[in-house]
PDB file of C-alpha atoms and ligand atoms in Angstrom:
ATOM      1  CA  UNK A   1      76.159 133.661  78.237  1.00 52.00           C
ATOM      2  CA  UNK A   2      73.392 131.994  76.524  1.00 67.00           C
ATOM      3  CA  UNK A   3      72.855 127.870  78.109  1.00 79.00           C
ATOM      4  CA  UNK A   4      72.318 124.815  75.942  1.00 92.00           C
ATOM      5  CA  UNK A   5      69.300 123.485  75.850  1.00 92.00           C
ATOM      6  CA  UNK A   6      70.302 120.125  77.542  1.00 93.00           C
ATOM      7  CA  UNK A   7      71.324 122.073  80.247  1.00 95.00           C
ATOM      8  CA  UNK A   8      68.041 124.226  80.372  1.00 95.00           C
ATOM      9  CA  UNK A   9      66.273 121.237  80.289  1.00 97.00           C
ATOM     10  CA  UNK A  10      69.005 119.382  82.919  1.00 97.00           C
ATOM     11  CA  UNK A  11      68.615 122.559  85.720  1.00 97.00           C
ATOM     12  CA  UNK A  12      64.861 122.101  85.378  1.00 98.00           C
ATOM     13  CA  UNK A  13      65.240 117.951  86.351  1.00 98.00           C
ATOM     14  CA  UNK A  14      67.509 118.937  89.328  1.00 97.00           C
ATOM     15  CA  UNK A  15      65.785 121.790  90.730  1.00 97.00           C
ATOM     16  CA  UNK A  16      62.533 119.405  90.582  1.00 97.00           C
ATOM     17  CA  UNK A  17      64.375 116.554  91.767  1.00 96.00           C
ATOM     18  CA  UNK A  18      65.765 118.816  94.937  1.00 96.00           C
ATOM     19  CA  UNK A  19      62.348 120.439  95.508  1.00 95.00           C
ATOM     20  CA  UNK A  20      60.825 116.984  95.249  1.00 93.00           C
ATOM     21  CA  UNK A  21      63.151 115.129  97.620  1.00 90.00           C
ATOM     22  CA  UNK A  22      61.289 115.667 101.095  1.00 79.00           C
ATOM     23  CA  UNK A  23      57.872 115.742  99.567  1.00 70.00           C
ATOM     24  CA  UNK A  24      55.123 112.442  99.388  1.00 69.00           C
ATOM     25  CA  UNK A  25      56.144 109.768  97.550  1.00 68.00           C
ATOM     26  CA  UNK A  26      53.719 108.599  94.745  1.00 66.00           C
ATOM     27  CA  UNK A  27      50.307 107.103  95.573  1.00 65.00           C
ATOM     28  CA  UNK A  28      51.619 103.698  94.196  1.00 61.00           C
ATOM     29  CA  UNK A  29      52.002 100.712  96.188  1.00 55.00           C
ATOM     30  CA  UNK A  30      55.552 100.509  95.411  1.00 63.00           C
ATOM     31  CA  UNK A  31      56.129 103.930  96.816  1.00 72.00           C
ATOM     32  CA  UNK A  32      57.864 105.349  93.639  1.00 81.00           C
ATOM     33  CA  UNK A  33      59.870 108.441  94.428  1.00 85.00           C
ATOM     34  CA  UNK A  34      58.065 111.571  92.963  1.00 89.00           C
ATOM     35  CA  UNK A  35      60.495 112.458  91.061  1.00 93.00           C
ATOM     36  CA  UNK A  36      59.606 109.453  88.666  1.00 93.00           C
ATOM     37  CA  UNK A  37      56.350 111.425  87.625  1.00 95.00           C
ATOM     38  CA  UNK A  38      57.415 114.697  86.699  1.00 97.00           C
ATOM     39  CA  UNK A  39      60.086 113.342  84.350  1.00 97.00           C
ATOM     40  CA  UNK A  40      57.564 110.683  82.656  1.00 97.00           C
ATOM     41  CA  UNK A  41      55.513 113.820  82.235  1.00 98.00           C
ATOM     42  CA  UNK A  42      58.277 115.159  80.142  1.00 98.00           C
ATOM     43  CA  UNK A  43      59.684 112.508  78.693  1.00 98.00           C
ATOM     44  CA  UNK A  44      55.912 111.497  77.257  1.00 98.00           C
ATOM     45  CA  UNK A  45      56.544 114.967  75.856  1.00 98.00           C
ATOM     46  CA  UNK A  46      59.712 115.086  74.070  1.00 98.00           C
ATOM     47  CA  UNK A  47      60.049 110.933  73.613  1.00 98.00           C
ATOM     48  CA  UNK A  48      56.690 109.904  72.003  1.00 98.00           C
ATOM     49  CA  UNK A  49      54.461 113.196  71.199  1.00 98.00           C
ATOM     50  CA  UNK A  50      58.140 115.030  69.345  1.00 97.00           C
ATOM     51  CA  UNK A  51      57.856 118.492  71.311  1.00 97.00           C
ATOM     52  CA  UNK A  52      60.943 120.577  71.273  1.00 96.00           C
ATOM     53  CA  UNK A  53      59.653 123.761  72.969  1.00 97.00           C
ATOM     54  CA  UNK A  54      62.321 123.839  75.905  1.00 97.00           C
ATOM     55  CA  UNK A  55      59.503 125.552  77.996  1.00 98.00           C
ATOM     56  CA  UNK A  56      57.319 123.354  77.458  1.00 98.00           C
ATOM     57  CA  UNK A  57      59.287 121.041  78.485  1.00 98.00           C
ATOM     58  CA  UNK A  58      61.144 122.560  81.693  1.00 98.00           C
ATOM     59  CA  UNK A  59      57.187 123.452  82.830  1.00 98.00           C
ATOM     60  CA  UNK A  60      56.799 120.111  82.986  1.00 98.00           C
ATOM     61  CA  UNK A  61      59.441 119.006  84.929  1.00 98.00           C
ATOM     62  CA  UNK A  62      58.685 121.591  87.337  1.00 98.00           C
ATOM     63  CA  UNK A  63      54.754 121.334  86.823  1.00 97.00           C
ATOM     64  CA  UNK A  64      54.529 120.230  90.649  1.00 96.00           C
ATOM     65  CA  UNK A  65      56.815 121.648  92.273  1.00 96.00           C
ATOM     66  CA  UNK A  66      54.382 124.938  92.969  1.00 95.00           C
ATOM     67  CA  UNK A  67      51.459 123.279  93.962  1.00 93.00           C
ATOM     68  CA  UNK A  68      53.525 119.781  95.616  1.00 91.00           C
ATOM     69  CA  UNK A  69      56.274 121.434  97.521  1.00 92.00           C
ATOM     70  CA  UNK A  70      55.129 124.951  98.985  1.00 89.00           C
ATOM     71  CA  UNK A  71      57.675 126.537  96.306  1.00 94.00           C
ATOM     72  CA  UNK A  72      56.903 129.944  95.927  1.00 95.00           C
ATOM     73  CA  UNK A  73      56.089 130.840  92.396  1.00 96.00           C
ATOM     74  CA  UNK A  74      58.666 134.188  92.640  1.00 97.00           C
ATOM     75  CA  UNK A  75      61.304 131.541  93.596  1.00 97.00           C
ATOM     76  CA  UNK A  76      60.313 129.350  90.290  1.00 97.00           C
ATOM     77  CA  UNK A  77      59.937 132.803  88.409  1.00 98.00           C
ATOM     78  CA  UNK A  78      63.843 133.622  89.651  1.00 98.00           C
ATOM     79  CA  UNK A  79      65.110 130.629  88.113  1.00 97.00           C
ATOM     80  CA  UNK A  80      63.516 129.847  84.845  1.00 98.00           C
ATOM     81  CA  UNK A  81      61.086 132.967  83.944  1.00 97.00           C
ATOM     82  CA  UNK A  82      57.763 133.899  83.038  1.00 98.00           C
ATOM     83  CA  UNK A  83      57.127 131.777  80.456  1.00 98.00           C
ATOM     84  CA  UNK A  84      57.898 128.577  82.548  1.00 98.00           C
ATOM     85  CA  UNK A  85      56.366 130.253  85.525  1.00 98.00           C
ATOM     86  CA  UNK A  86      53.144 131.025  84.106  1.00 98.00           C
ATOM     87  CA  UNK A  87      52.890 127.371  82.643  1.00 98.00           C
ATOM     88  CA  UNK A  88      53.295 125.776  86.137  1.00 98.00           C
ATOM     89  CA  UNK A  89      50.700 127.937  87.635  1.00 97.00           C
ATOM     90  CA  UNK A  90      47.857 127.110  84.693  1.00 97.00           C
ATOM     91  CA  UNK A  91      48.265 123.622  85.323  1.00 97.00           C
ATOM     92  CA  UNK A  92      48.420 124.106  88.950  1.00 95.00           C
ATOM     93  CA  UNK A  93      45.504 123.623  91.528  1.00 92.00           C
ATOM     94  CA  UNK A  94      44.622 126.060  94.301  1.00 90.00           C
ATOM     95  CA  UNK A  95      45.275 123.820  97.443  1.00 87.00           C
ATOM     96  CA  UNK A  96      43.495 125.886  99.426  1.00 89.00           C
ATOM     97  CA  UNK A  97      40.091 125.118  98.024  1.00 93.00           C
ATOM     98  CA  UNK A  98      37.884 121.733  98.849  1.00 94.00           C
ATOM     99  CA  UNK A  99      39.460 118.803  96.396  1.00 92.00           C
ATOM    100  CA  UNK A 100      35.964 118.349  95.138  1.00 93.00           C
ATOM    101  CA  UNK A 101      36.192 122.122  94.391  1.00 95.00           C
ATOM    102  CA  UNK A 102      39.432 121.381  92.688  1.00 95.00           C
ATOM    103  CA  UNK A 103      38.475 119.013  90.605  1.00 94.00           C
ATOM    104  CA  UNK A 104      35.240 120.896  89.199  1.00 95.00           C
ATOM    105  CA  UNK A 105      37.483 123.999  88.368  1.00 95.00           C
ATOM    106  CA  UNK A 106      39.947 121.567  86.110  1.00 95.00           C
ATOM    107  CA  UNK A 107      37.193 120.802  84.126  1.00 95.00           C
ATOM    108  CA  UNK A 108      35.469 124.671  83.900  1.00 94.00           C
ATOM    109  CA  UNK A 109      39.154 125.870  83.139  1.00 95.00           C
ATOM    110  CA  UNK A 110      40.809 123.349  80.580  1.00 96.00           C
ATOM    111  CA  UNK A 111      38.994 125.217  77.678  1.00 96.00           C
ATOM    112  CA  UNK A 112      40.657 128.282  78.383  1.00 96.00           C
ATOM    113  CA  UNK A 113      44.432 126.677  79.240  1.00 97.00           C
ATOM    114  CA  UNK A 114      47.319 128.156  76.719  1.00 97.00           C
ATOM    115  CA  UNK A 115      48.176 126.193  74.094  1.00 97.00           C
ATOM    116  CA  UNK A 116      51.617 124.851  75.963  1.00 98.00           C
ATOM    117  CA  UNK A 117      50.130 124.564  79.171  1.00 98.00           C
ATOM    118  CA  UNK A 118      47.372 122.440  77.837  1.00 98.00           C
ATOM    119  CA  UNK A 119      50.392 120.005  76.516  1.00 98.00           C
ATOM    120  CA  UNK A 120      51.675 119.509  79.797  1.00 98.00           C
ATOM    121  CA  UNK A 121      48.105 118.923  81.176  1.00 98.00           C
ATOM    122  CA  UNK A 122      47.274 116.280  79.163  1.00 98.00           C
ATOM    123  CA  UNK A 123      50.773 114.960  79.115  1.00 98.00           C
ATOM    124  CA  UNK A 124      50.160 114.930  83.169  1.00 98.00           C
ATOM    125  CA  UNK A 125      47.068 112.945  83.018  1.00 98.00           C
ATOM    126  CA  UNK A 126      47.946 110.203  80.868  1.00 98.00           C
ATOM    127  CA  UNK A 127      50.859 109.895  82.817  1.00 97.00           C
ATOM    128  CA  UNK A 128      48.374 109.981  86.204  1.00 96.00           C
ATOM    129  CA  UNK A 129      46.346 107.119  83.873  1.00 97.00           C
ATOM    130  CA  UNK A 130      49.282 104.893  83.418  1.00 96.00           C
ATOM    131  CA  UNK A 131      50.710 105.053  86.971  1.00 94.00           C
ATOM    132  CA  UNK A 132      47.224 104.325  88.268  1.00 93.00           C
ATOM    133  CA  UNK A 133      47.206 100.740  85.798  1.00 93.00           C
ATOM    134  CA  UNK A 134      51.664 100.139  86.284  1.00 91.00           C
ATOM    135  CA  UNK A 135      51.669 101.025  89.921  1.00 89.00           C
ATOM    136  CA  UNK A 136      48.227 100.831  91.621  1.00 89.00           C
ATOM    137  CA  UNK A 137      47.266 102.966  94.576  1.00 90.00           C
ATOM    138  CA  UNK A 138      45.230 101.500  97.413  1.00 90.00           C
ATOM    139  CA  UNK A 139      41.781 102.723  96.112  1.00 92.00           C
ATOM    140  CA  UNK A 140      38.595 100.962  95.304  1.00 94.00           C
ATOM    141  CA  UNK A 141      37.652 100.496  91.971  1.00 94.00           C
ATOM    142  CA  UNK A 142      35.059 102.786  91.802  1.00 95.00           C
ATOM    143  CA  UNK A 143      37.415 105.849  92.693  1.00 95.00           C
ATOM    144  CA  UNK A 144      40.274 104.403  90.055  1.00 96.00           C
ATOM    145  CA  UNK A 145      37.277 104.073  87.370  1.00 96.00           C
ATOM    146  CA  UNK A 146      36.316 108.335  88.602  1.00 96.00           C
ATOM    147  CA  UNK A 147      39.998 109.424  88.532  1.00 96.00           C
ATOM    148  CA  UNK A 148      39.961 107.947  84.489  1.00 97.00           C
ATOM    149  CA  UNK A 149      36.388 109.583  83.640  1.00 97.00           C
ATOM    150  CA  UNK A 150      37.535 113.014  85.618  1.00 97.00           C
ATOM    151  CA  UNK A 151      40.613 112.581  83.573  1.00 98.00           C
ATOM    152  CA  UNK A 152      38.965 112.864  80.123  1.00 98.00           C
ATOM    153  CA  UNK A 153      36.466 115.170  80.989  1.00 97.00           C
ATOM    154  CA  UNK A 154      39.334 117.804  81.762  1.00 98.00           C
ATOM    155  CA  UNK A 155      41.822 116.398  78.713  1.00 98.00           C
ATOM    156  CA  UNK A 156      39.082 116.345  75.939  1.00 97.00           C
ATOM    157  CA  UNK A 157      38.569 119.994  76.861  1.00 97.00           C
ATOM    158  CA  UNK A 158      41.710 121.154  76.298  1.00 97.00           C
ATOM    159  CA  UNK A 159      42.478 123.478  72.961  1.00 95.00           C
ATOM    160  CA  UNK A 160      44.640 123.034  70.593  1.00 88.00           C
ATOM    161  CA  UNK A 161      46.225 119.496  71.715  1.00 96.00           C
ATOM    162  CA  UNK A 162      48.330 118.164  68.986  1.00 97.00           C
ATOM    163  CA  UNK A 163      46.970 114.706  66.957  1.00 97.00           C
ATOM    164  CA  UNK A 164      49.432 112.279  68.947  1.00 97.00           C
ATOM    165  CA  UNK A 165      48.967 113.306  72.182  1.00 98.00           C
ATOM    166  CA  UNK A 166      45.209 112.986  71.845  1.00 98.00           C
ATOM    167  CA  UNK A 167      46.095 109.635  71.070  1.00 98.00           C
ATOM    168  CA  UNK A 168      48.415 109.207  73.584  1.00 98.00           C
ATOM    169  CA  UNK A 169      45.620 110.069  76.271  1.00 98.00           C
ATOM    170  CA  UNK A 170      43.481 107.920  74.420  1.00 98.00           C
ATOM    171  CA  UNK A 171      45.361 104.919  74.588  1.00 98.00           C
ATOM    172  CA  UNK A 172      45.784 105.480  78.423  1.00 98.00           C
ATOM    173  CA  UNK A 173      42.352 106.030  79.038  1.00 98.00           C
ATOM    174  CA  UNK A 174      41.415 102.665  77.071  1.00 97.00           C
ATOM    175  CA  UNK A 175      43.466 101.354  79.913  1.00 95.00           C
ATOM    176  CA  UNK A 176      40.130 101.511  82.301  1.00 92.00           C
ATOM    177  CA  UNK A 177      40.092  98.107  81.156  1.00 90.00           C
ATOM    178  CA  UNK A 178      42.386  96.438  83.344  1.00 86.00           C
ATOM    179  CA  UNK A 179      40.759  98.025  86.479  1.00 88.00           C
ATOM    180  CA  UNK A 180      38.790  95.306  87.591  1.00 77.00           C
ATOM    181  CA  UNK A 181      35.187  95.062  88.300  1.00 64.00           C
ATOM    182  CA  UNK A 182      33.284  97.299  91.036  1.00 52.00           C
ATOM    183  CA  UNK A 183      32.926  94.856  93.877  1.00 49.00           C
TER     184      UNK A 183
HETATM  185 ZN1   ZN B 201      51.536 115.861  87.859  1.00 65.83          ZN
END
């Protein structure tokens, strides 16, 4: 038996919101559940840049769970596939490196992402831009204003990014401008 597609996309919310449940909260101030992210991710996705691709957009429902909740990747493999899998795990970071290490690898790597994992990477930082300006984590300016310039260096990278969601990281990124000045 073949599923819909709502309830492709459905199973993929759940199982995120399950794996999600006991992990962090976001970095916000108002201590949004984590949930919240991974479904703006997706919802930027389908709602404002039109894409259809059901993997694409189960991948980024689940784009955290791997590297967020100690999920194996066989487990994720077991309930949506490959494709899905293999999505999650480009636009996944290797916790067990240095964050600075991390964060230098994003930017060496985001030529190279797939075509649908580099959709859910930049869907996943303008989302990360937006949540930094709607619901502000405790950090000084300075590391808000790095977090945006990090941002673009790894998003302007990326191949093959459709017109609107270019301009949908864009827009977020002009957002730098509410930040404040470095004190
Ligand atoms: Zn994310």
């Amino acid at each position: 038996m073949t599923r819909s597609i709502c309830s492709e996309i459905l199973r993929a919310a759940a199982y995120a919101a399950e794996k999600h449940r006991k992990g962090p909260h976001r970095k916000g101030e108002e201590a949004t559940p984590y949930i919240n992210h991974p479904l703006a991710v997706a919802n930027l996705l389908a709602t404002e840049a039109g894409i259809e691709d059901v993997t694409v957009l189960q991948a980024a429902l689940l784009h955290d769970v791997v590297e967020d909740t100690g999920t194996p990747a066989e487990a994720l493999e077991a309930e949506f596939g490959n494709e899905v899998v293999g999505i999650v795990l480009e636009v996944s970071d290797d916790k067990s490196l240095p964050a600075d290490e991390r964060k230098r690898l994003q930017v060496v790597n985001a030529s190279h992402k797939s075509a649908r994992a580099a959709l859910v990477k930049a869907a996943d930082k303008t989302c990360n831009l937006r949540e930094i300006v709607s619901a502000p984590p405790p950090w000084p300016v300075e590391r808000k204003r790095a977090y945006f310039e990090h941002a673009a260096q790894v998003v302007r990278q990326l191949p093959e990014l459709p017109a609107r969601l270019r301009e949908l990281f864009e827009d977020a990124y002009s957002l730098n401008a509410c930040l404040g000045d470095a004190r």
